[in-house]
């Protein structure tokens, strides 16, 4: 099954803490995973930001909500326990602990209705699309903005002529650390007589190990098939190359992908249009930062009494 929504962990957390003991939050997380019979794949599922598992994120936010409602407390860093109010709710009926129930608690209502603390409109159980933790909502928003940015980037890329596109590809590879600019500024080959190779970059900043590049500025909705990969392999063999990168604005067919993985030598990496745009965003090529947000958390080590 999929990882439950964060508010669906409320009753489970109360039950885990029902024996009156103080638990590490990570142990509570694992016990909740066991309760929901989550698979190893579900437990390892990462947030879009790849900074935390979805499971750990949702249990942590569930704990935060329960704490704001006064049902659990954190006696020391990384630990959680049931409060007298939480124990009373557990004895009565833990299943009644929903977002709507927490809203009836004044302290929680103040927290949940404050955009400054809850990062936007309150989450609603009636709207599953919004039933995500604040971190997930932020990650989703970033994904949406990057997807739009990638589309805009691709539109600009398609306006370039073939020479400008090849230069852009080499610029990206240089940004990614494939040798300093002075070693690669003339890497793009002439269009005539290139024998299937559009550029050469070095594998590291010291200039060791050449990587041969093929750059295809094809229509975004077109597909590069197996024969094109075979031609590239032939060109690499002709040059005695062991590594190659095939970058395009188009897509690769399943046959092309299989062909690229067929032989251990030469080693070929395929980069389609979507990945090209995402790499440009990641390495700040052709984009500019307009706003920076910092997501912070409590530094529990700072408050550790043993420090």
PDB file of C-alpha atoms in Angstrom:
ATOM      1  CA  UNK A   1       0.000   0.000   0.000  1.00  0.00           C
ATOM      2  CA  UNK A   2       1.038   3.626  -0.394  1.00  0.00           C
ATOM      3  CA  UNK A   3       2.393   5.616   2.543  1.00  0.00           C
ATOM      4  CA  UNK A   4      -0.646   6.979   4.443  1.00  0.00           C
ATOM      5  CA  UNK A   5      -1.355  10.702   4.500  1.00  0.00           C
ATOM      6  CA  UNK A   6       0.339  12.403   7.407  1.00  0.00           C
ATOM      7  CA  UNK A   7      -2.880  12.975   9.351  1.00  0.00           C
ATOM      8  CA  UNK A   8      -3.710   9.268   9.070  1.00  0.00           C
ATOM      9  CA  UNK A   9      -0.765   8.612  11.382  1.00  0.00           C
ATOM     10  CA  UNK A  10      -2.422  10.439  14.303  1.00  0.00           C
ATOM     11  CA  UNK A  11      -4.185   7.379  15.881  1.00  0.00           C
ATOM     12  CA  UNK A  12      -1.202   5.129  15.210  1.00  0.00           C
ATOM     13  CA  UNK A  13       1.216   7.430  17.018  1.00  0.00           C
ATOM     14  CA  UNK A  14      -1.099   7.625  20.013  1.00  0.00           C
ATOM     15  CA  UNK A  15      -1.311   3.826  20.156  1.00  0.00           C
ATOM     16  CA  UNK A  16       2.462   3.420  19.934  1.00  0.00           C
ATOM     17  CA  UNK A  17       2.895   5.820  22.863  1.00  0.00           C
ATOM     18  CA  UNK A  18       0.014   4.260  24.782  1.00  0.00           C
ATOM     19  CA  UNK A  19       2.273   2.202  27.069  1.00  0.00           C
ATOM     20  CA  UNK A  20       3.463   5.416  28.730  1.00  0.00           C
ATOM     21  CA  UNK A  21       7.062   5.028  27.599  1.00  0.00           C
ATOM     22  CA  UNK A  22       9.177   7.670  25.899  1.00  0.00           C
ATOM     23  CA  UNK A  23      10.255   6.633  22.399  1.00  0.00           C
ATOM     24  CA  UNK A  24      12.690   7.908  19.827  1.00  0.00           C
ATOM     25  CA  UNK A  25      10.769   9.426  16.951  1.00  0.00           C
ATOM     26  CA  UNK A  26      12.537   7.101  14.499  1.00  0.00           C
ATOM     27  CA  UNK A  27      11.301   4.097  16.532  1.00  0.00           C
ATOM     28  CA  UNK A  28       7.767   5.482  16.484  1.00  0.00           C
ATOM     29  CA  UNK A  29       8.115   5.835  12.719  1.00  0.00           C
ATOM     30  CA  UNK A  30       9.119   2.186  12.304  1.00  0.00           C
ATOM     31  CA  UNK A  31       6.305   0.980  14.571  1.00  0.00           C
ATOM     32  CA  UNK A  32       3.817   2.986  12.521  1.00  0.00           C
ATOM     33  CA  UNK A  33       5.256   1.475   9.341  1.00  0.00           C
ATOM     34  CA  UNK A  34       4.764  -1.979  10.853  1.00  0.00           C
ATOM     35  CA  UNK A  35       1.201  -1.110  11.866  1.00  0.00           C
ATOM     36  CA  UNK A  36       0.375  -0.099   8.288  1.00  0.00           C
ATOM     37  CA  UNK A  37       2.279  -3.112   6.909  1.00  0.00           C
ATOM     38  CA  UNK A  38       4.305  -0.905   4.602  1.00  0.00           C
ATOM     39  CA  UNK A  39       6.639  -2.619   2.161  1.00  0.00           C
ATOM     40  CA  UNK A  40      10.379  -1.940   2.020  1.00  0.00           C
ATOM     41  CA  UNK A  41       9.746   0.069  -1.146  1.00  0.00           C
ATOM     42  CA  UNK A  42       7.163   2.233   0.647  1.00  0.00           C
ATOM     43  CA  UNK A  43       9.535   2.768   3.571  1.00  0.00           C
ATOM     44  CA  UNK A  44      12.348   3.881   1.253  1.00  0.00           C
ATOM     45  CA  UNK A  45      10.204   6.184  -0.917  1.00  0.00           C
ATOM     46  CA  UNK A  46      11.803   9.632  -0.960  1.00  0.00           C
ATOM     47  CA  UNK A  47      10.311  13.115  -1.136  1.00  0.00           C
ATOM     48  CA  UNK A  48      10.802  14.920  -4.460  1.00  0.00           C
ATOM     49  CA  UNK A  49      13.668  16.824  -2.824  1.00  0.00           C
ATOM     50  CA  UNK A  50      15.385  13.493  -1.955  1.00  0.00           C
ATOM     51  CA  UNK A  51      16.262  14.865   1.473  1.00  0.00           C
ATOM     52  CA  UNK A  52      14.043  12.607   3.554  1.00  0.00           C
ATOM     53  CA  UNK A  53      11.798   9.582   3.184  1.00  0.00           C
ATOM     54  CA  UNK A  54       8.094  10.271   2.725  1.00  0.00           C
ATOM     55  CA  UNK A  55       7.384   8.021   5.718  1.00  0.00           C
ATOM     56  CA  UNK A  56       9.714   9.882   8.093  1.00  0.00           C
ATOM     57  CA  UNK A  57       8.440  13.247   6.865  1.00  0.00           C
ATOM     58  CA  UNK A  58       4.778  12.405   7.362  1.00  0.00           C
ATOM     59  CA  UNK A  59       5.233  10.848  10.796  1.00  0.00           C
ATOM     60  CA  UNK A  60       7.302  13.845  11.886  1.00  0.00           C
ATOM     61  CA  UNK A  61       4.597  16.275  10.761  1.00  0.00           C
ATOM     62  CA  UNK A  62       1.917  14.131  12.390  1.00  0.00           C
ATOM     63  CA  UNK A  63       3.904  14.348  15.629  1.00  0.00           C
ATOM     64  CA  UNK A  64       4.187  18.133  15.209  1.00  0.00           C
ATOM     65  CA  UNK A  65       0.421  18.478  14.782  1.00  0.00           C
ATOM     66  CA  UNK A  66      -0.274  16.268  17.802  1.00  0.00           C
ATOM     67  CA  UNK A  67       2.207  18.279  19.843  1.00  0.00           C
ATOM     68  CA  UNK A  68       0.551  21.576  18.826  1.00  0.00           C
ATOM     69  CA  UNK A  69      -2.728  20.067  20.011  1.00  0.00           C
ATOM     70  CA  UNK A  70      -1.156  19.127  23.348  1.00  0.00           C
ATOM     71  CA  UNK A  71      -1.595  15.355  22.882  1.00  0.00           C
ATOM     72  CA  UNK A  72       2.102  14.474  22.756  1.00  0.00           C
ATOM     73  CA  UNK A  73       5.272  16.128  23.979  1.00  0.00           C
ATOM     74  CA  UNK A  74       9.010  15.976  23.307  1.00  0.00           C
ATOM     75  CA  UNK A  75      10.817  15.696  26.674  1.00  0.00           C
ATOM     76  CA  UNK A  76      14.210  15.804  24.956  1.00  0.00           C
ATOM     77  CA  UNK A  77      15.623  15.948  21.459  1.00  0.00           C
ATOM     78  CA  UNK A  78      14.465  13.208  19.130  1.00  0.00           C
ATOM     79  CA  UNK A  79      12.070  11.692  21.661  1.00  0.00           C
ATOM     80  CA  UNK A  80       8.288  11.793  22.011  1.00  0.00           C
ATOM     81  CA  UNK A  81       5.800  10.794  24.709  1.00  0.00           C
ATOM     82  CA  UNK A  82       2.085  10.892  25.396  1.00  0.00           C
ATOM     83  CA  UNK A  83       0.664  13.733  27.507  1.00  0.00           C
ATOM     84  CA  UNK A  84      -2.205  13.302  30.002  1.00  0.00           C
ATOM     85  CA  UNK A  85      -4.538  14.839  27.403  1.00  0.00           C
ATOM     86  CA  UNK A  86      -3.263  12.380  24.796  1.00  0.00           C
ATOM     87  CA  UNK A  87      -3.750   9.469  27.180  1.00  0.00           C
ATOM     88  CA  UNK A  88      -7.349  10.533  27.834  1.00  0.00           C
ATOM     89  CA  UNK A  89      -8.067  10.656  24.089  1.00  0.00           C
ATOM     90  CA  UNK A  90      -6.409   7.273  23.580  1.00  0.00           C
ATOM     91  CA  UNK A  91      -8.530   5.669  26.296  1.00  0.00           C
ATOM     92  CA  UNK A  92     -11.695   7.201  24.856  1.00  0.00           C
ATOM     93  CA  UNK A  93     -11.206   6.613  21.108  1.00  0.00           C
ATOM     94  CA  UNK A  94      -7.970   7.309  19.199  1.00  0.00           C
ATOM     95  CA  UNK A  95      -9.764   6.988  15.841  1.00  0.00           C
ATOM     96  CA  UNK A  96     -11.571  10.251  16.498  1.00  0.00           C
ATOM     97  CA  UNK A  97      -8.249  12.125  16.276  1.00  0.00           C
ATOM     98  CA  UNK A  98      -8.557  13.685  12.838  1.00  0.00           C
ATOM     99  CA  UNK A  99      -7.694  17.119  11.529  1.00  0.00           C
ATOM    100  CA  UNK A 100     -11.248  18.201  12.255  1.00  0.00           C
ATOM    101  CA  UNK A 101     -10.895  17.001  15.849  1.00  0.00           C
ATOM    102  CA  UNK A 102      -7.593  18.819  16.317  1.00  0.00           C
ATOM    103  CA  UNK A 103      -9.204  21.987  14.961  1.00  0.00           C
ATOM    104  CA  UNK A 104     -11.553  21.893  17.936  1.00  0.00           C
ATOM    105  CA  UNK A 105      -8.568  22.394  20.243  1.00  0.00           C
ATOM    106  CA  UNK A 106      -7.907  26.175  20.562  1.00  0.00           C
ATOM    107  CA  UNK A 107      -4.092  25.942  20.665  1.00  0.00           C
ATOM    108  CA  UNK A 108      -4.016  23.823  17.519  1.00  0.00           C
ATOM    109  CA  UNK A 109      -6.586  25.985  15.727  1.00  0.00           C
ATOM    110  CA  UNK A 110      -4.389  29.042  16.225  1.00  0.00           C
ATOM    111  CA  UNK A 111      -1.406  27.168  14.769  1.00  0.00           C
ATOM    112  CA  UNK A 112      -3.287  25.601  11.857  1.00  0.00           C
ATOM    113  CA  UNK A 113      -5.037  28.770  10.738  1.00  0.00           C
ATOM    114  CA  UNK A 114      -1.834  30.836  10.784  1.00  0.00           C
ATOM    115  CA  UNK A 115      -0.315  30.899   7.268  1.00  0.00           C
ATOM    116  CA  UNK A 116       2.998  31.964   8.728  1.00  0.00           C
ATOM    117  CA  UNK A 117       3.304  28.684  10.595  1.00  0.00           C
ATOM    118  CA  UNK A 118       1.459  26.366   8.236  1.00  0.00           C
ATOM    119  CA  UNK A 119       2.851  27.589   4.905  1.00  0.00           C
ATOM    120  CA  UNK A 120      -0.456  28.434   3.318  1.00  0.00           C
ATOM    121  CA  UNK A 121      -4.099  27.363   3.474  1.00  0.00           C
ATOM    122  CA  UNK A 122      -4.988  24.758   6.105  1.00  0.00           C
ATOM    123  CA  UNK A 123      -4.882  21.143   4.953  1.00  0.00           C
ATOM    124  CA  UNK A 124      -8.300  19.581   4.467  1.00  0.00           C
ATOM    125  CA  UNK A 125      -9.263  15.912   4.761  1.00  0.00           C
ATOM    126  CA  UNK A 126     -12.044  16.602   2.280  1.00  0.00           C
ATOM    127  CA  UNK A 127      -9.493  17.513  -0.391  1.00  0.00           C
ATOM    128  CA  UNK A 128      -7.009  14.605  -0.698  1.00  0.00           C
ATOM    129  CA  UNK A 129      -4.919  16.531  -3.233  1.00  0.00           C
ATOM    130  CA  UNK A 130      -4.034  18.995  -0.471  1.00  0.00           C
ATOM    131  CA  UNK A 131      -3.551  16.396   2.257  1.00  0.00           C
ATOM    132  CA  UNK A 132       0.229  16.564   2.286  1.00  0.00           C
ATOM    133  CA  UNK A 133       2.732  17.740   4.828  1.00  0.00           C
ATOM    134  CA  UNK A 134       3.990  21.326   4.473  1.00  0.00           C
ATOM    135  CA  UNK A 135       7.366  20.026   3.242  1.00  0.00           C
ATOM    136  CA  UNK A 136       5.646  17.957   0.548  1.00  0.00           C
ATOM    137  CA  UNK A 137       3.582  20.948  -0.556  1.00  0.00           C
ATOM    138  CA  UNK A 138       6.751  22.993  -0.875  1.00  0.00           C
ATOM    139  CA  UNK A 139       8.464  20.212  -2.847  1.00  0.00           C
ATOM    140  CA  UNK A 140       5.423  19.894  -5.133  1.00  0.00           C
ATOM    141  CA  UNK A 141       5.397  23.642  -5.766  1.00  0.00           C
ATOM    142  CA  UNK A 142       9.098  23.536  -6.667  1.00  0.00           C
ATOM    143  CA  UNK A 143       8.488  20.625  -9.033  1.00  0.00           C
ATOM    144  CA  UNK A 144       5.680  22.508 -10.765  1.00  0.00           C
ATOM    145  CA  UNK A 145       7.782  25.643 -11.155  1.00  0.00           C
ATOM    146  CA  UNK A 146      10.749  23.662 -12.470  1.00  0.00           C
ATOM    147  CA  UNK A 147       8.516  21.811 -14.937  1.00  0.00           C
ATOM    148  CA  UNK A 148       7.270  25.132 -16.299  1.00  0.00           C
ATOM    149  CA  UNK A 149      10.818  26.485 -16.358  1.00  0.00           C
ATOM    150  CA  UNK A 150      12.001  23.382 -18.245  1.00  0.00           C
ATOM    151  CA  UNK A 151       9.313  23.918 -20.902  1.00  0.00           C
ATOM    152  CA  UNK A 152      10.329  27.559 -21.286  1.00  0.00           C
ATOM    153  CA  UNK A 153      13.992  26.562 -21.501  1.00  0.00           C
ATOM    154  CA  UNK A 154      13.305  24.024 -24.228  1.00  0.00           C
ATOM    155  CA  UNK A 155      11.405  26.630 -26.237  1.00  0.00           C
ATOM    156  CA  UNK A 156      14.487  28.883 -26.148  1.00  0.00           C
ATOM    157  CA  UNK A 157      16.836  26.003 -26.953  1.00  0.00           C
ATOM    158  CA  UNK A 158      14.848  25.215 -30.084  1.00  0.00           C
ATOM    159  CA  UNK A 159      15.439  28.767 -31.330  1.00  0.00           C
ATOM    160  CA  UNK A 160      19.215  28.169 -31.464  1.00  0.00           C
ATOM    161  CA  UNK A 161      20.971  27.170 -34.671  1.00  0.00           C
ATOM    162  CA  UNK A 162      22.921  23.890 -34.750  1.00  0.00           C
ATOM    163  CA  UNK A 163      26.238  25.544 -33.893  1.00  0.00           C
ATOM    164  CA  UNK A 164      24.783  27.445 -30.926  1.00  0.00           C
ATOM    165  CA  UNK A 165      23.129  24.271 -29.676  1.00  0.00           C
ATOM    166  CA  UNK A 166      26.397  22.353 -29.787  1.00  0.00           C
ATOM    167  CA  UNK A 167      28.120  25.175 -27.914  1.00  0.00           C
ATOM    168  CA  UNK A 168      25.355  25.077 -25.300  1.00  0.00           C
ATOM    169  CA  UNK A 169      25.866  21.338 -24.809  1.00  0.00           C
ATOM    170  CA  UNK A 170      29.604  21.763 -24.224  1.00  0.00           C
ATOM    171  CA  UNK A 171      28.942  24.714 -21.876  1.00  0.00           C
ATOM    172  CA  UNK A 172      26.661  22.471 -19.840  1.00  0.00           C
ATOM    173  CA  UNK A 173      29.246  19.714 -19.640  1.00  0.00           C
ATOM    174  CA  UNK A 174      31.860  22.238 -18.512  1.00  0.00           C
ATOM    175  CA  UNK A 175      29.431  23.509 -15.845  1.00  0.00           C
ATOM    176  CA  UNK A 176      29.098  19.916 -14.684  1.00  0.00           C
ATOM    177  CA  UNK A 177      32.830  19.712 -14.075  1.00  0.00           C
ATOM    178  CA  UNK A 178      34.119  18.113 -17.262  1.00  0.00           C
ATOM    179  CA  UNK A 179      37.340  20.084 -17.450  1.00  0.00           C
ATOM    180  CA  UNK A 180      38.056  23.821 -17.228  1.00  0.00           C
ATOM    181  CA  UNK A 181      36.893  26.152 -19.966  1.00  0.00           C
ATOM    182  CA  UNK A 182      40.365  26.716 -21.419  1.00  0.00           C
ATOM    183  CA  UNK A 183      40.654  23.012 -22.157  1.00  0.00           C
ATOM    184  CA  UNK A 184      37.272  22.875 -23.834  1.00  0.00           C
ATOM    185  CA  UNK A 185      36.622  26.228 -25.483  1.00  0.00           C
ATOM    186  CA  UNK A 186      37.359  24.723 -28.925  1.00  0.00           C
ATOM    187  CA  UNK A 187      35.759  21.370 -28.153  1.00  0.00           C
ATOM    188  CA  UNK A 188      32.910  21.708 -30.645  1.00  0.00           C
ATOM    189  CA  UNK A 189      33.976  20.312 -33.968  1.00  0.00           C
ATOM    190  CA  UNK A 190      33.256  21.670 -37.429  1.00  0.00           C
ATOM    191  CA  UNK A 191      29.941  20.549 -38.906  1.00  0.00           C
ATOM    192  CA  UNK A 192      31.579  19.075 -41.972  1.00  0.00           C
ATOM    193  CA  UNK A 193      33.764  16.018 -41.512  1.00  0.00           C
ATOM    194  CA  UNK A 194      32.921  15.527 -37.851  1.00  0.00           C
ATOM    195  CA  UNK A 195      32.396  11.792 -38.460  1.00  0.00           C
ATOM    196  CA  UNK A 196      29.461  11.630 -36.060  1.00  0.00           C
ATOM    197  CA  UNK A 197      31.225  13.473 -33.225  1.00  0.00           C
ATOM    198  CA  UNK A 198      30.054  16.985 -32.351  1.00  0.00           C
ATOM    199  CA  UNK A 199      32.420  17.727 -29.502  1.00  0.00           C
ATOM    200  CA  UNK A 200      35.065  16.451 -27.122  1.00  0.00           C
ATOM    201  CA  UNK A 201      35.360  17.248 -23.434  1.00  0.00           C
ATOM    202  CA  UNK A 202      37.664  15.866 -20.766  1.00  0.00           C
ATOM    203  CA  UNK A 203      36.433  13.691 -17.940  1.00  0.00           C
ATOM    204  CA  UNK A 204      38.006  15.857 -15.234  1.00  0.00           C
ATOM    205  CA  UNK A 205      39.540  19.257 -14.643  1.00  0.00           C
ATOM    206  CA  UNK A 206      43.067  17.971 -15.234  1.00  0.00           C
ATOM    207  CA  UNK A 207      42.268  16.962 -18.803  1.00  0.00           C
ATOM    208  CA  UNK A 208      42.427  13.183 -18.507  1.00  0.00           C
ATOM    209  CA  UNK A 209      40.212  10.772 -20.462  1.00  0.00           C
ATOM    210  CA  UNK A 210      38.347  12.316 -23.403  1.00  0.00           C
ATOM    211  CA  UNK A 211      34.576  12.022 -23.683  1.00  0.00           C
ATOM    212  CA  UNK A 212      33.055  12.294 -27.151  1.00  0.00           C
ATOM    213  CA  UNK A 213      29.779  14.134 -27.567  1.00  0.00           C
ATOM    214  CA  UNK A 214      26.957  13.826 -30.082  1.00  0.00           C
ATOM    215  CA  UNK A 215      24.387  16.638 -29.971  1.00  0.00           C
ATOM    216  CA  UNK A 216      21.104  16.358 -31.884  1.00  0.00           C
ATOM    217  CA  UNK A 217      18.724  19.313 -31.969  1.00  0.00           C
ATOM    218  CA  UNK A 218      15.667  17.443 -33.168  1.00  0.00           C
ATOM    219  CA  UNK A 219      11.995  18.310 -32.739  1.00  0.00           C
ATOM    220  CA  UNK A 220      10.885  17.873 -29.138  1.00  0.00           C
ATOM    221  CA  UNK A 221       8.194  15.327 -30.017  1.00  0.00           C
ATOM    222  CA  UNK A 222      10.458  13.253 -32.281  1.00  0.00           C
ATOM    223  CA  UNK A 223      12.144   9.992 -31.259  1.00  0.00           C
ATOM    224  CA  UNK A 224      15.715   8.875 -31.727  1.00  0.00           C
ATOM    225  CA  UNK A 225      15.783   5.190 -32.581  1.00  0.00           C
ATOM    226  CA  UNK A 226      18.326   2.385 -32.378  1.00  0.00           C
ATOM    227  CA  UNK A 227      20.103   3.083 -35.731  1.00  0.00           C
ATOM    228  CA  UNK A 228      21.281   6.521 -34.531  1.00  0.00           C
ATOM    229  CA  UNK A 229      22.854   4.951 -31.461  1.00  0.00           C
ATOM    230  CA  UNK A 230      24.554   2.354 -33.624  1.00  0.00           C
ATOM    231  CA  UNK A 231      26.042   5.136 -35.772  1.00  0.00           C
ATOM    232  CA  UNK A 232      27.326   6.866 -32.642  1.00  0.00           C
ATOM    233  CA  UNK A 233      28.882   3.641 -31.394  1.00  0.00           C
ATOM    234  CA  UNK A 234      30.595   3.256 -34.773  1.00  0.00           C
ATOM    235  CA  UNK A 235      31.987   6.785 -34.556  1.00  0.00           C
ATOM    236  CA  UNK A 236      33.315   6.140 -31.055  1.00  0.00           C
ATOM    237  CA  UNK A 237      35.002   2.934 -32.170  1.00  0.00           C
ATOM    238  CA  UNK A 238      36.564   4.764 -35.133  1.00  0.00           C
ATOM    239  CA  UNK A 239      38.085   7.340 -32.772  1.00  0.00           C
ATOM    240  CA  UNK A 240      39.161   4.701 -30.267  1.00  0.00           C
ATOM    241  CA  UNK A 241      36.909   6.325 -27.672  1.00  0.00           C
ATOM    242  CA  UNK A 242      35.707   4.499 -24.572  1.00  0.00           C
ATOM    243  CA  UNK A 243      33.108   7.041 -23.413  1.00  0.00           C
ATOM    244  CA  UNK A 244      30.377   8.971 -25.180  1.00  0.00           C
ATOM    245  CA  UNK A 245      27.435  11.215 -24.368  1.00  0.00           C
ATOM    246  CA  UNK A 246      24.468  11.482 -26.744  1.00  0.00           C
ATOM    247  CA  UNK A 247      22.473  14.623 -25.950  1.00  0.00           C
ATOM    248  CA  UNK A 248      19.288  15.595 -27.738  1.00  0.00           C
ATOM    249  CA  UNK A 249      16.202  17.772 -27.477  1.00  0.00           C
ATOM    250  CA  UNK A 250      14.118  14.779 -28.558  1.00  0.00           C
ATOM    251  CA  UNK A 251      13.309  11.457 -26.882  1.00  0.00           C
ATOM    252  CA  UNK A 252      14.968   8.051 -27.081  1.00  0.00           C
ATOM    253  CA  UNK A 253      13.086   4.909 -28.072  1.00  0.00           C
ATOM    254  CA  UNK A 254      13.263   1.852 -25.832  1.00  0.00           C
ATOM    255  CA  UNK A 255      15.366   0.213 -28.543  1.00  0.00           C
ATOM    256  CA  UNK A 256      17.832   3.099 -28.467  1.00  0.00           C
ATOM    257  CA  UNK A 257      18.133   2.863 -24.688  1.00  0.00           C
ATOM    258  CA  UNK A 258      18.684  -0.888 -24.881  1.00  0.00           C
ATOM    259  CA  UNK A 259      21.352  -0.431 -27.565  1.00  0.00           C
ATOM    260  CA  UNK A 260      23.218   2.115 -25.428  1.00  0.00           C
ATOM    261  CA  UNK A 261      23.374  -0.404 -22.600  1.00  0.00           C
ATOM    262  CA  UNK A 262      24.299  -3.337 -24.799  1.00  0.00           C
ATOM    263  CA  UNK A 263      28.091  -3.088 -24.767  1.00  0.00           C
ATOM    264  CA  UNK A 264      30.358  -2.383 -21.764  1.00  0.00           C
ATOM    265  CA  UNK A 265      32.732  -0.520 -24.111  1.00  0.00           C
ATOM    266  CA  UNK A 266      32.273   2.111 -25.313  1.00  0.00           C
ATOM    267  CA  UNK A 267      30.194   3.370 -22.379  1.00  0.00           C
ATOM    268  CA  UNK A 268      27.349   5.601 -23.606  1.00  0.00           C
ATOM    269  CA  UNK A 269      25.118   7.927 -21.607  1.00  0.00           C
ATOM    270  CA  UNK A 270      21.868   9.183 -23.158  1.00  0.00           C
ATOM    271  CA  UNK A 271      20.424  12.598 -22.257  1.00  0.00           C
ATOM    272  CA  UNK A 272      16.989  13.411 -23.688  1.00  0.00           C
ATOM    273  CA  UNK A 273      15.300  16.803 -23.870  1.00  0.00           C
ATOM    274  CA  UNK A 274      13.667  16.577 -20.464  1.00  0.00           C
ATOM    275  CA  UNK A 275      16.899  15.629 -18.746  1.00  0.00           C
ATOM    276  CA  UNK A 276      18.810  18.294 -20.683  1.00  0.00           C
ATOM    277  CA  UNK A 277      16.495  21.025 -19.411  1.00  0.00           C
ATOM    278  CA  UNK A 278      16.642  19.690 -15.854  1.00  0.00           C
ATOM    279  CA  UNK A 279      20.444  19.595 -15.936  1.00  0.00           C
ATOM    280  CA  UNK A 280      20.517  23.196 -17.135  1.00  0.00           C
ATOM    281  CA  UNK A 281      18.319  24.161 -14.188  1.00  0.00           C
ATOM    282  CA  UNK A 282      20.443  22.167 -11.744  1.00  0.00           C
ATOM    283  CA  UNK A 283      23.717  23.682 -12.976  1.00  0.00           C
ATOM    284  CA  UNK A 284      22.348  27.206 -13.527  1.00  0.00           C
ATOM    285  CA  UNK A 285      22.905  27.410 -17.256  1.00  0.00           C
ATOM    286  CA  UNK A 286      20.513  29.704 -19.102  1.00  0.00           C
ATOM    287  CA  UNK A 287      18.536  30.400 -15.916  1.00  0.00           C
ATOM    288  CA  UNK A 288      18.739  32.960 -13.147  1.00  0.00           C
ATOM    289  CA  UNK A 289      17.660  32.803  -9.503  1.00  0.00           C
ATOM    290  CA  UNK A 290      14.871  35.265  -8.694  1.00  0.00           C
ATOM    291  CA  UNK A 291      14.088  34.212  -5.129  1.00  0.00           C
ATOM    292  CA  UNK A 292      15.711  32.002  -2.498  1.00  0.00           C
ATOM    293  CA  UNK A 293      13.855  30.361   0.382  1.00  0.00           C
ATOM    294  CA  UNK A 294      15.560  28.709   3.350  1.00  0.00           C
ATOM    295  CA  UNK A 295      13.797  25.834   5.092  1.00  0.00           C
ATOM    296  CA  UNK A 296      15.086  25.579   8.648  1.00  0.00           C
ATOM    297  CA  UNK A 297      14.542  23.212  11.555  1.00  0.00           C
ATOM    298  CA  UNK A 298      15.442  23.261  15.221  1.00  0.00           C
ATOM    299  CA  UNK A 299      19.091  22.424  15.913  1.00  0.00           C
ATOM    300  CA  UNK A 300      18.486  20.008  18.768  1.00  0.00           C
ATOM    301  CA  UNK A 301      22.226  19.572  19.362  1.00  0.00           C
ATOM    302  CA  UNK A 302      22.357  23.273  20.292  1.00  0.00           C
ATOM    303  CA  UNK A 303      19.870  22.644  23.078  1.00  0.00           C
ATOM    304  CA  UNK A 304      21.370  19.335  24.146  1.00  0.00           C
ATOM    305  CA  UNK A 305      22.122  19.601  27.843  1.00  0.00           C
ATOM    306  CA  UNK A 306      25.268  17.491  27.400  1.00  0.00           C
ATOM    307  CA  UNK A 307      26.825  19.952  24.949  1.00  0.00           C
TER     308      UNK A 307
END
